[in-house]
Coordinates of C-alpha atoms in Angstrom, one line a residue:
Chain M
M1 CA -1.2 10.2 -27.4
N2 CA 1.6 10.5 -24.9
H3 CA 2.4 8.1 -22.2
N4 CA 0.5 9.8 -19.4
G5 CA -2.5 10.1 -21.9
Q6 CA -2.5 6.3 -22.4
L7 CA -2.3 5.6 -18.6
V8 CA -5.3 7.9 -17.9
E9 CA -7.3 6.2 -20.7
G10 CA -6.4 2.8 -19.5
V11 CA -7.3 3.6 -15.9
L12 CA -10.7 4.9 -16.8
K13 CA -11.4 1.6 -18.8
G14 CA -10.4 -0.4 -15.7
D15 CA -7.2 -1.9 -17.4
R16 CA -5.3 -3.6 -14.7
R17 CA -1.9 -3.0 -16.3
S18 CA -2.5 0.8 -16.5
I19 CA -3.7 0.8 -12.9
A20 CA -0.5 -0.9 -11.8
R21 CA 1.8 1.5 -13.8
T22 CA 0.0 4.5 -12.8
I23 CA 0.3 3.5 -9.0
T24 CA 4.1 2.9 -9.7
L25 CA 4.3 6.5 -11.3
I26 CA 2.7 8.0 -8.2
E27 CA 5.3 6.2 -6.0
N28 CA 8.5 7.0 -8.1
N29 CA 7.7 10.3 -9.8
P30 CA 5.2 12.7 -7.8
S31 CA 5.5 15.6 -10.2
E32 CA 4.7 13.6 -13.3
A33 CA 2.0 11.8 -11.3
R34 CA 0.3 15.0 -10.4
K35 CA -0.5 15.4 -14.1
V36 CA -2.2 11.9 -14.3
I37 CA -4.2 12.5 -11.1
S38 CA -5.4 16.0 -12.2
K39 CA -7.0 14.1 -15.4
L40 CA -8.5 11.5 -13.2
Y41 CA -9.6 13.7 -10.3
S42 CA -13.1 14.3 -11.7
H43 CA -13.7 10.6 -12.1
T44 CA -13.2 10.0 -8.4
G45 CA -15.5 10.2 -5.4
K46 CA -17.6 7.3 -6.3
A47 CA -15.7 4.4 -4.4
Q48 CA -16.6 3.6 -0.8
I49 CA -13.3 3.7 1.1
I50 CA -12.8 1.3 4.0
G51 CA -9.6 1.8 6.2
I52 CA -8.4 -1.2 8.2
T53 CA -5.8 -0.5 11.0
G54 CA -4.7 -2.0 14.1
P55 CA -1.6 -3.5 15.7
T56 CA 0.7 -6.1 13.9
G57 CA -0.7 -9.5 14.0
S58 CA -4.0 -8.6 14.9
G59 CA -5.4 -10.3 11.8
K60 CA -6.0 -7.2 9.4
S61 CA -5.1 -9.0 6.2
T62 CA -7.0 -12.2 7.0
L63 CA -10.1 -10.0 7.9
I64 CA -9.7 -8.2 4.5
E65 CA -9.6 -11.5 2.6
R66 CA -13.0 -12.3 4.3
L67 CA -14.5 -9.0 3.6
V68 CA -13.6 -9.1 0.0
K69 CA -15.1 -12.5 -0.2
E70 CA -18.3 -11.0 1.1
L71 CA -18.3 -8.1 -1.1
R72 CA -17.8 -10.3 -4.1
R73 CA -20.7 -12.3 -3.1
K74 CA -22.5 -9.1 -3.3
G75 CA -21.2 -8.4 -6.7
K76 CA -19.1 -5.5 -5.8
S77 CA -15.7 -4.7 -7.4
V78 CA -12.9 -4.2 -5.0
G79 CA -9.5 -2.6 -4.9
I80 CA -6.9 -3.1 -2.0
I81 CA -4.0 -1.2 -1.2
A82 CA -2.0 -3.0 1.5
V83 CA 0.8 -0.9 3.2
D84 CA 3.8 -2.4 4.9
P85 CA 7.0 -0.7 6.3
S86 CA 10.2 0.1 4.5
S87 CA 13.4 -0.4 6.4
P88 CA 14.7 2.9 7.6
F89 CA 18.2 1.4 7.1
T90 CA 18.1 -0.2 3.8
G91 CA 15.0 1.1 2.2
G92 CA 14.0 -2.3 1.3
A93 CA 10.6 -3.8 2.4
F94 CA 9.0 -7.2 2.8
L95 CA 5.4 -6.9 1.6
G96 CA 3.5 -9.8 3.0
D97 CA -0.2 -8.8 3.3
R98 CA -1.0 -10.3 -0.2
I99 CA -0.4 -13.7 1.1
R100 CA -3.7 -13.8 2.9
M101 CA -5.5 -12.5 0.0
Q102 CA -4.1 -14.5 -2.9
K103 CA -7.4 -16.4 -3.4
H104 CA -8.6 -13.3 -4.9
S105 CA -5.6 -12.5 -7.1
I106 CA -7.1 -14.0 -10.3
D107 CA -10.5 -12.5 -9.9
G108 CA -10.8 -9.7 -12.7
K109 CA -13.0 -7.7 -10.3
V110 CA -10.4 -7.7 -7.6
F111 CA -7.1 -5.5 -7.8
I112 CA -4.6 -5.9 -4.9
R113 CA -1.4 -3.8 -4.7
S114 CA 1.2 -4.0 -2.0
M115 CA 3.0 -0.7 -1.0
A116 CA 5.9 0.2 1.1
T117 CA 5.8 3.2 3.3
R118 CA 9.1 4.5 1.9
N119 CA 9.8 6.1 5.3
S120 CA 6.5 8.0 5.4
S121 CA 5.2 8.0 9.0
G122 CA 1.5 7.9 9.8
G123 CA 0.7 4.3 9.0
L124 CA 0.4 4.9 5.2
A125 CA 2.7 5.7 2.2
R126 CA 2.8 9.2 0.6
A127 CA 1.4 7.5 -2.5
T128 CA -1.5 5.8 -0.7
R129 CA -4.2 8.6 -1.2
D130 CA -3.6 9.0 -4.9
A131 CA -3.4 5.2 -5.5
V132 CA -6.9 4.9 -3.9
R133 CA -8.0 7.7 -6.4
V134 CA -6.6 5.5 -9.2
L135 CA -8.7 2.6 -8.1
D136 CA -11.7 4.8 -7.7
A137 CA -11.4 6.3 -11.0
S138 CA -11.0 2.6 -12.5
G139 CA -14.5 1.9 -11.4
K140 CA -13.8 -0.1 -8.4
E141 CA -17.0 0.1 -6.1
V142 CA -15.2 -0.4 -2.8
A143 CA -11.5 0.3 -2.0
I144 CA -9.9 -1.1 1.2
V145 CA -6.7 0.3 2.5
E146 CA -4.6 -1.7 5.0
T147 CA -2.3 0.4 7.1
V148 CA 1.1 -0.9 8.5
G149 CA 0.8 -2.5 11.8
A150 CA -0.4 0.5 13.8
G151 CA 1.1 1.1 17.2
Q152 CA -0.7 4.2 18.7
S153 CA -0.1 7.2 16.6
E154 CA -0.6 5.9 12.9
V155 CA -3.8 7.8 12.2
D156 CA -3.4 9.1 8.8
I157 CA -6.0 6.7 7.5
R158 CA -8.6 8.9 9.1
K159 CA -7.9 11.4 6.2
I160 CA -8.7 9.1 3.5
A161 CA -11.2 6.6 4.6
H162 CA -14.9 6.9 4.9
T163 CA -15.0 4.3 7.5
V164 CA -12.1 3.3 9.7
V165 CA -12.2 -0.2 11.3
V166 CA -9.5 -0.6 14.2
V167 CA -8.7 -4.3 14.5
L168 CA -7.6 -5.5 18.0
A169 CA -7.2 -8.9 19.3
P170 CA -7.5 -10.3 22.8
G171 CA -4.5 -10.0 25.2
L172 CA -2.9 -6.9 23.7
G173 CA -3.2 -4.8 26.7
D174 CA -5.5 -3.8 29.5
D175 CA -7.9 -0.7 29.8
I176 CA -5.0 1.5 30.2
Q177 CA -3.9 0.9 26.8
A178 CA -7.5 1.4 25.6
I179 CA -7.7 5.0 27.0
K180 CA -4.6 6.2 25.3
A181 CA -4.9 8.6 22.5
G182 CA -4.2 7.7 18.9
I183 CA -5.7 5.1 17.1
M184 CA -8.3 4.4 19.8
E185 CA -9.7 7.7 18.8
I186 CA -10.0 7.2 15.0
G187 CA -12.1 3.9 15.0
D188 CA -15.7 4.2 13.5
I189 CA -16.0 0.5 14.2
F190 CA -13.9 -1.6 16.6
V191 CA -13.1 -5.4 15.9
V192 CA -11.9 -7.8 18.4
N193 CA -10.5 -10.4 16.1
K194 CA -9.4 -13.9 17.1
A195 CA -12.4 -13.9 19.4
D196 CA -12.1 -17.6 19.8
R197 CA -9.3 -16.9 22.0
E198 CA -9.5 -16.6 25.9
N199 CA -10.1 -13.0 27.1
A200 CA -12.0 -11.9 24.1
D201 CA -14.8 -10.6 26.1
A202 CA -12.7 -8.7 28.6
S203 CA -11.1 -6.9 25.5
V204 CA -14.6 -5.9 24.3
I205 CA -15.5 -4.6 27.7
D206 CA -12.4 -2.5 27.9
I207 CA -13.0 -1.0 24.5
E208 CA -16.7 -0.4 25.3
T209 CA -15.8 1.3 28.5
T210 CA -13.4 3.5 26.5
I211 CA -16.1 4.4 24.0
N212 CA -18.5 5.3 26.6
M213 CA -16.1 7.8 28.1
S214 CA -15.3 9.5 24.8
W215 CA -18.6 9.2 23.0
E216 CA -20.2 12.3 24.3
K217 CA -23.5 11.5 22.7
K218 CA -22.3 12.0 19.2
K219 CA -24.8 10.5 16.7
W220 CA -22.6 7.6 15.9
R221 CA -21.4 5.4 18.7
P222 CA -18.7 3.0 17.3
P223 CA -19.9 -0.5 17.8
V224 CA -17.5 -3.4 19.0
I225 CA -17.6 -6.4 16.9
K226 CA -16.2 -9.9 17.6
T227 CA -14.7 -11.8 14.7
T228 CA -12.7 -14.8 14.0
A229 CA -11.5 -14.0 10.5
A230 CA -9.6 -17.3 10.1
K231 CA -12.9 -19.1 10.3
G232 CA -14.9 -16.5 8.7
E233 CA -16.9 -15.7 11.9
G234 CA -18.5 -12.4 12.4
T235 CA -17.4 -10.7 9.1
T236 CA -20.9 -10.6 7.7
E237 CA -21.8 -8.6 10.7
L238 CA -18.8 -6.3 10.3
L239 CA -19.8 -5.6 6.7
N240 CA -23.3 -4.8 7.9
H241 CA -22.0 -2.3 10.2
I242 CA -19.7 -0.7 7.7
S243 CA -22.6 -0.2 5.5
L244 CA -24.5 1.4 8.3
H245 CA -21.8 3.8 8.9
M246 CA -21.7 4.7 5.3
K247 CA -25.5 5.5 5.5
Y248 CA -24.8 7.5 8.8
L249 CA -22.2 9.6 6.7
E250 CA -24.5 10.1 3.9
N251 CA -27.1 11.6 6.3
E252 CA -24.9 13.5 8.5
G253 CA -22.0 16.0 8.3
F254 CA -20.3 14.1 5.5
D255 CA -19.8 17.4 3.5
K256 CA -18.3 19.1 6.4
Q257 CA -15.6 16.4 6.7
R258 CA -15.0 16.4 3.0
R259 CA -14.3 20.2 2.9
Q260 CA -11.8 19.9 5.9
D261 CA -10.0 17.1 4.0
V262 CA -9.8 19.0 0.8
E263 CA -8.5 22.1 2.6
T264 CA -6.0 19.9 4.3
E265 CA -4.9 18.5 1.0
L266 CA -4.8 21.7 -0.8
A267 CA -2.4 23.2 2.0
E268 CA -0.3 20.3 1.5
A269 CA -0.2 20.8 -2.2
I270 CA 0.7 24.3 -2.0
K271 CA 3.4 23.6 0.7
Q272 CA 4.9 21.1 -1.4
K273 CA 5.0 23.2 -4.7
T274 CA 6.3 26.3 -2.9
T275 CA 8.9 24.5 -1.0
D276 CA 10.1 22.7 -4.1
S277 CA 10.3 25.7 -6.1
I278 CA 11.9 27.9 -3.7
I279 CA 14.4 25.3 -2.5
G280 CA 15.1 24.5 -6.1
E281 CA 15.7 28.1 -7.0
L282 CA 18.1 28.6 -4.0
K283 CA 19.9 25.6 -4.9
R284 CA 20.4 26.8 -8.4
T285 CA 21.6 30.3 -7.4
G286 CA 24.0 28.9 -4.8
E287 CA 22.0 31.0 -2.2
L288 CA 21.1 27.9 -0.3
E289 CA 24.6 27.1 0.8
E290 CA 25.3 30.7 1.6
L291 CA 22.1 30.8 3.9
I292 CA 23.0 27.4 5.6
G293 CA 26.6 29.0 6.3
K294 CA 24.8 32.0 7.8
I295 CA 22.6 30.0 10.1
L296 CA 25.4 27.7 11.2
A297 CA 27.5 30.7 12.0
K298 CA 24.7 32.1 14.1
K299 CA 24.5 35.2 11.8
T300 CA 20.7 34.4 11.4
D301 CA 18.4 31.7 12.2
P302 CA 16.0 29.4 10.2
Y303 CA 12.9 31.4 11.1
S304 CA 14.3 34.9 10.1
A305 CA 15.9 33.6 7.0
A306 CA 12.5 32.1 6.0
D307 CA 10.8 35.5 6.6
T308 CA 13.3 37.3 4.6
L309 CA 13.0 34.9 1.7
L310 CA 9.4 35.0 1.6
K311 CA 8.9 38.7 2.1
E312 CA 9.6 39.4 -1.6
R313 CA 7.9 36.4 -3.0
L314 CA 4.7 36.7 -1.2
K315 CA 4.1 40.3 -1.8
G316 CA 0.4 40.9 -2.2
F317 CA -0.6 38.3 0.5
K318 CA -1.8 40.1 3.7
T319 CA -1.3 37.1 6.0
R320 CA 1.0 37.9 9.0
T321 CA 3.6 35.3 9.5
Chain R
M1 CA 13.1 11.3 -12.7
S2 CA 13.0 12.8 -9.3
R3 CA 14.0 9.9 -7.4
K4 CA 15.7 6.4 -7.8
R5 CA 13.3 3.7 -8.9
K6 CA 13.1 0.9 -6.4
I7 CA 13.3 -2.6 -7.7
R8 CA 10.0 -4.4 -6.9
I9 CA 10.4 -8.3 -6.9
V10 CA 7.7 -10.9 -6.6
V11 CA 8.9 -14.0 -4.7
A12 CA 6.7 -16.9 -5.5
K13 CA 6.5 -20.6 -4.8
P14 CA 4.6 -22.2 -7.6
G15 CA 3.0 -25.5 -7.5
L16 CA 2.5 -28.0 -4.6
D17 CA 5.9 -28.0 -2.6
S18 CA 5.8 -26.6 0.8
H19 CA 9.6 -25.9 1.1
D20 CA 9.7 -22.3 1.6
R21 CA 12.8 -21.8 3.7
G22 CA 14.8 -20.8 0.7
A23 CA 12.3 -18.5 -0.7
K24 CA 12.1 -16.8 2.6
V25 CA 15.9 -16.6 3.0
I26 CA 16.2 -14.9 -0.4
A27 CA 13.2 -12.6 0.2
R28 CA 14.9 -11.4 3.3
A29 CA 18.2 -10.9 1.4
F30 CA 16.4 -8.9 -1.4
R31 CA 14.8 -6.8 1.4
D32 CA 18.2 -6.1 2.9
A33 CA 19.5 -5.2 -0.6
G34 CA 17.0 -2.3 -0.5
M35 CA 14.5 -4.1 -2.9
E36 CA 10.5 -4.1 -2.3
V37 CA 9.9 -7.7 -2.0
I38 CA 6.3 -8.9 -2.6
Y39 CA 5.8 -12.4 -1.2
T40 CA 3.1 -14.6 -2.5
G41 CA 3.3 -17.4 -0.1
L42 CA 2.9 -21.2 -1.0
W43 CA 0.9 -23.1 -3.5
Q44 CA 0.6 -20.7 -6.3
T45 CA -0.8 -21.4 -9.7
P46 CA 0.9 -19.9 -12.7
E47 CA -2.0 -17.7 -13.3
Q48 CA -1.7 -16.3 -9.7
I49 CA 1.8 -15.5 -10.1
A50 CA 1.5 -13.8 -13.5
E51 CA -1.4 -11.8 -12.1
T52 CA 0.4 -10.9 -9.0
A53 CA 3.4 -9.6 -11.2
L54 CA 1.0 -7.5 -13.2
Q55 CA -0.9 -5.8 -10.3
E56 CA 2.3 -5.1 -8.4
D57 CA 4.1 -3.8 -11.4
A58 CA 7.1 -6.0 -10.7
D59 CA 10.6 -5.6 -12.2
V60 CA 11.4 -9.2 -11.3
V61 CA 9.7 -12.5 -10.6
A62 CA 11.7 -14.9 -8.7
L63 CA 10.3 -18.5 -8.7
S64 CA 11.5 -21.2 -6.0
I65 CA 10.6 -24.8 -6.7
L66 CA 11.7 -27.9 -5.2
S67 CA 9.2 -30.4 -6.3
G68 CA 10.4 -31.3 -9.7
A69 CA 7.6 -29.6 -11.6
H70 CA 9.8 -26.9 -13.0
M71 CA 9.7 -28.0 -16.5
T72 CA 5.9 -27.8 -16.5
L73 CA 5.5 -24.8 -14.4
F74 CA 8.0 -22.3 -15.5
P75 CA 7.2 -22.3 -19.1
K76 CA 3.5 -21.6 -18.2
I77 CA 4.5 -18.7 -16.1
T78 CA 6.7 -17.2 -18.8
E79 CA 4.0 -17.7 -21.4
L80 CA 1.4 -16.0 -19.2
L81 CA 3.7 -13.1 -18.5
K82 CA 4.1 -12.7 -22.1
K83 CA 0.5 -12.9 -22.8
K84 CA -0.2 -10.1 -20.4
G85 CA 2.2 -8.0 -22.1
L86 CA 4.9 -8.3 -19.5
N87 CA 7.8 -8.8 -21.7
E88 CA 10.3 -6.7 -19.7
I89 CA 9.9 -8.7 -16.4
L90 CA 13.1 -10.6 -15.4
V91 CA 12.3 -14.1 -14.4
L92 CA 14.6 -16.2 -12.2
G93 CA 14.5 -19.6 -11.1
G94 CA 15.8 -21.3 -8.0
G95 CA 15.5 -24.4 -6.0
V96 CA 16.4 -28.0 -6.9
I97 CA 16.8 -27.8 -10.6
P98 CA 19.0 -30.3 -12.4
E99 CA 21.8 -28.7 -14.6
E100 CA 20.6 -30.4 -17.8
D101 CA 17.2 -28.8 -17.5
I102 CA 18.6 -25.2 -17.5
P103 CA 19.2 -24.5 -21.2
A104 CA 15.5 -25.6 -22.0
L105 CA 14.4 -23.2 -19.1
K106 CA 16.5 -20.4 -20.6
K107 CA 14.7 -21.0 -23.9
V108 CA 11.3 -20.3 -22.5
G109 CA 12.4 -17.1 -21.0
I110 CA 14.0 -17.9 -17.5
A111 CA 16.9 -15.4 -17.3
E112 CA 19.0 -17.4 -15.0
V113 CA 18.7 -20.4 -12.5
F114 CA 20.2 -20.2 -9.1
G115 CA 20.6 -23.6 -7.4
P116 CA 21.3 -24.6 -3.8
D117 CA 24.5 -23.0 -2.2
T118 CA 24.4 -19.9 -4.5
H119 CA 25.4 -16.9 -2.6
T120 CA 22.5 -14.4 -2.3
G121 CA 24.9 -11.6 -3.1
K122 CA 25.5 -13.0 -6.4
I123 CA 21.7 -13.1 -7.2
I124 CA 21.4 -9.6 -6.1
E125 CA 24.1 -8.6 -8.3
F126 CA 22.5 -10.3 -11.2
I127 CA 19.2 -8.6 -10.5
K128 CA 20.7 -5.1 -10.3
E129 CA 22.6 -5.7 -13.7
N130 CA 19.7 -7.0 -15.6
T131 CA 16.6 -5.0 -14.4
R132 CA 15.3 -2.7 -17.0
K133 CA 16.1 0.9 -16.5
K134 CA 13.0 3.0 -16.3

């Protein structure tokens, strides 16, 4: 059996080493990883995926540690992908989410992986979605994804999680911050963590008011929950709400959302593949340099150049560009 | 391979000492050298460190210890790594470790020991030269 075949077999058996190495492959060698993912794909779709996002220091990692504890008490196996930023200057990263979760590191039913963004924007790494698939295929019943400390526009977690929990803390901003676009729009559940601090109730009111403005009688109204994760307070209630949301999804519009996600991903895959092959070919033939020269000399522009290039290659497609 | 492999390094504090300044300084230096540093925090057992190295698919494990327990803890960690099939991981020691202990530590699989005053650049160079090529 070849190396990829061994990885696939190992992942399906839940072998931790194989899971770890497959995730590395996804990070380092996307084209090789595609082959592994396509073998694992039919085994995915069973795990419940929970996204945890929110600003730096709001307590996401600590909250996850508590959630894992509760989930383990219920006998569920859990996989975690914790994302932290890469330096745009050196490419290095300091991945520190794991510190809060080390209690669970030697539990055979828990798998924790730290992941650097490697300059992908949106709050996740490019490899995160497929890494979650690996956890899913390995038999983890729950997958938790922790995003980077999210400011306002890191909303990619919406595309991969069933339930998105936005974790905030008292004193991070007033009601003006709460009505801005971005992460305030993606929460299925809002948490005010560090609720033992002053002004926690004021934060809850600000968030509730925002939800009331945007809710528009959708069937799921995001609840706002107070937790003090460091003391383990409120985490049982949070997990109950996550379960309620999952039940809601199973009854409502789940399928529609999934179809949309698959469409987006398919489009991305096509884009990636075509871009890679066309640019690759242009590089080989030296045509790329020639085109760049023409564009720089203003003899053509990037749009016309792309149209000309694709005209021949996309013959048979009736879309107008 | 379509892109250069990043060096992933676990920085760990085994045992019961709480002196983490050195570990944090080298973690930061590794980060600035372009590596992906997974920091475990304090008071780690050998099993926690070995399991972290496995789950994180680390190329290097850097252990910092100032409690004097290195002769007990380092061999346990290298033994566990081997037991888990992680034979290719480069294991480094640092902290307050007497010269005379170093040969015995190298025998159990510690690739190198870096004491106080070591320039971080020297450690980084050692790592870059000795990590497996994948």
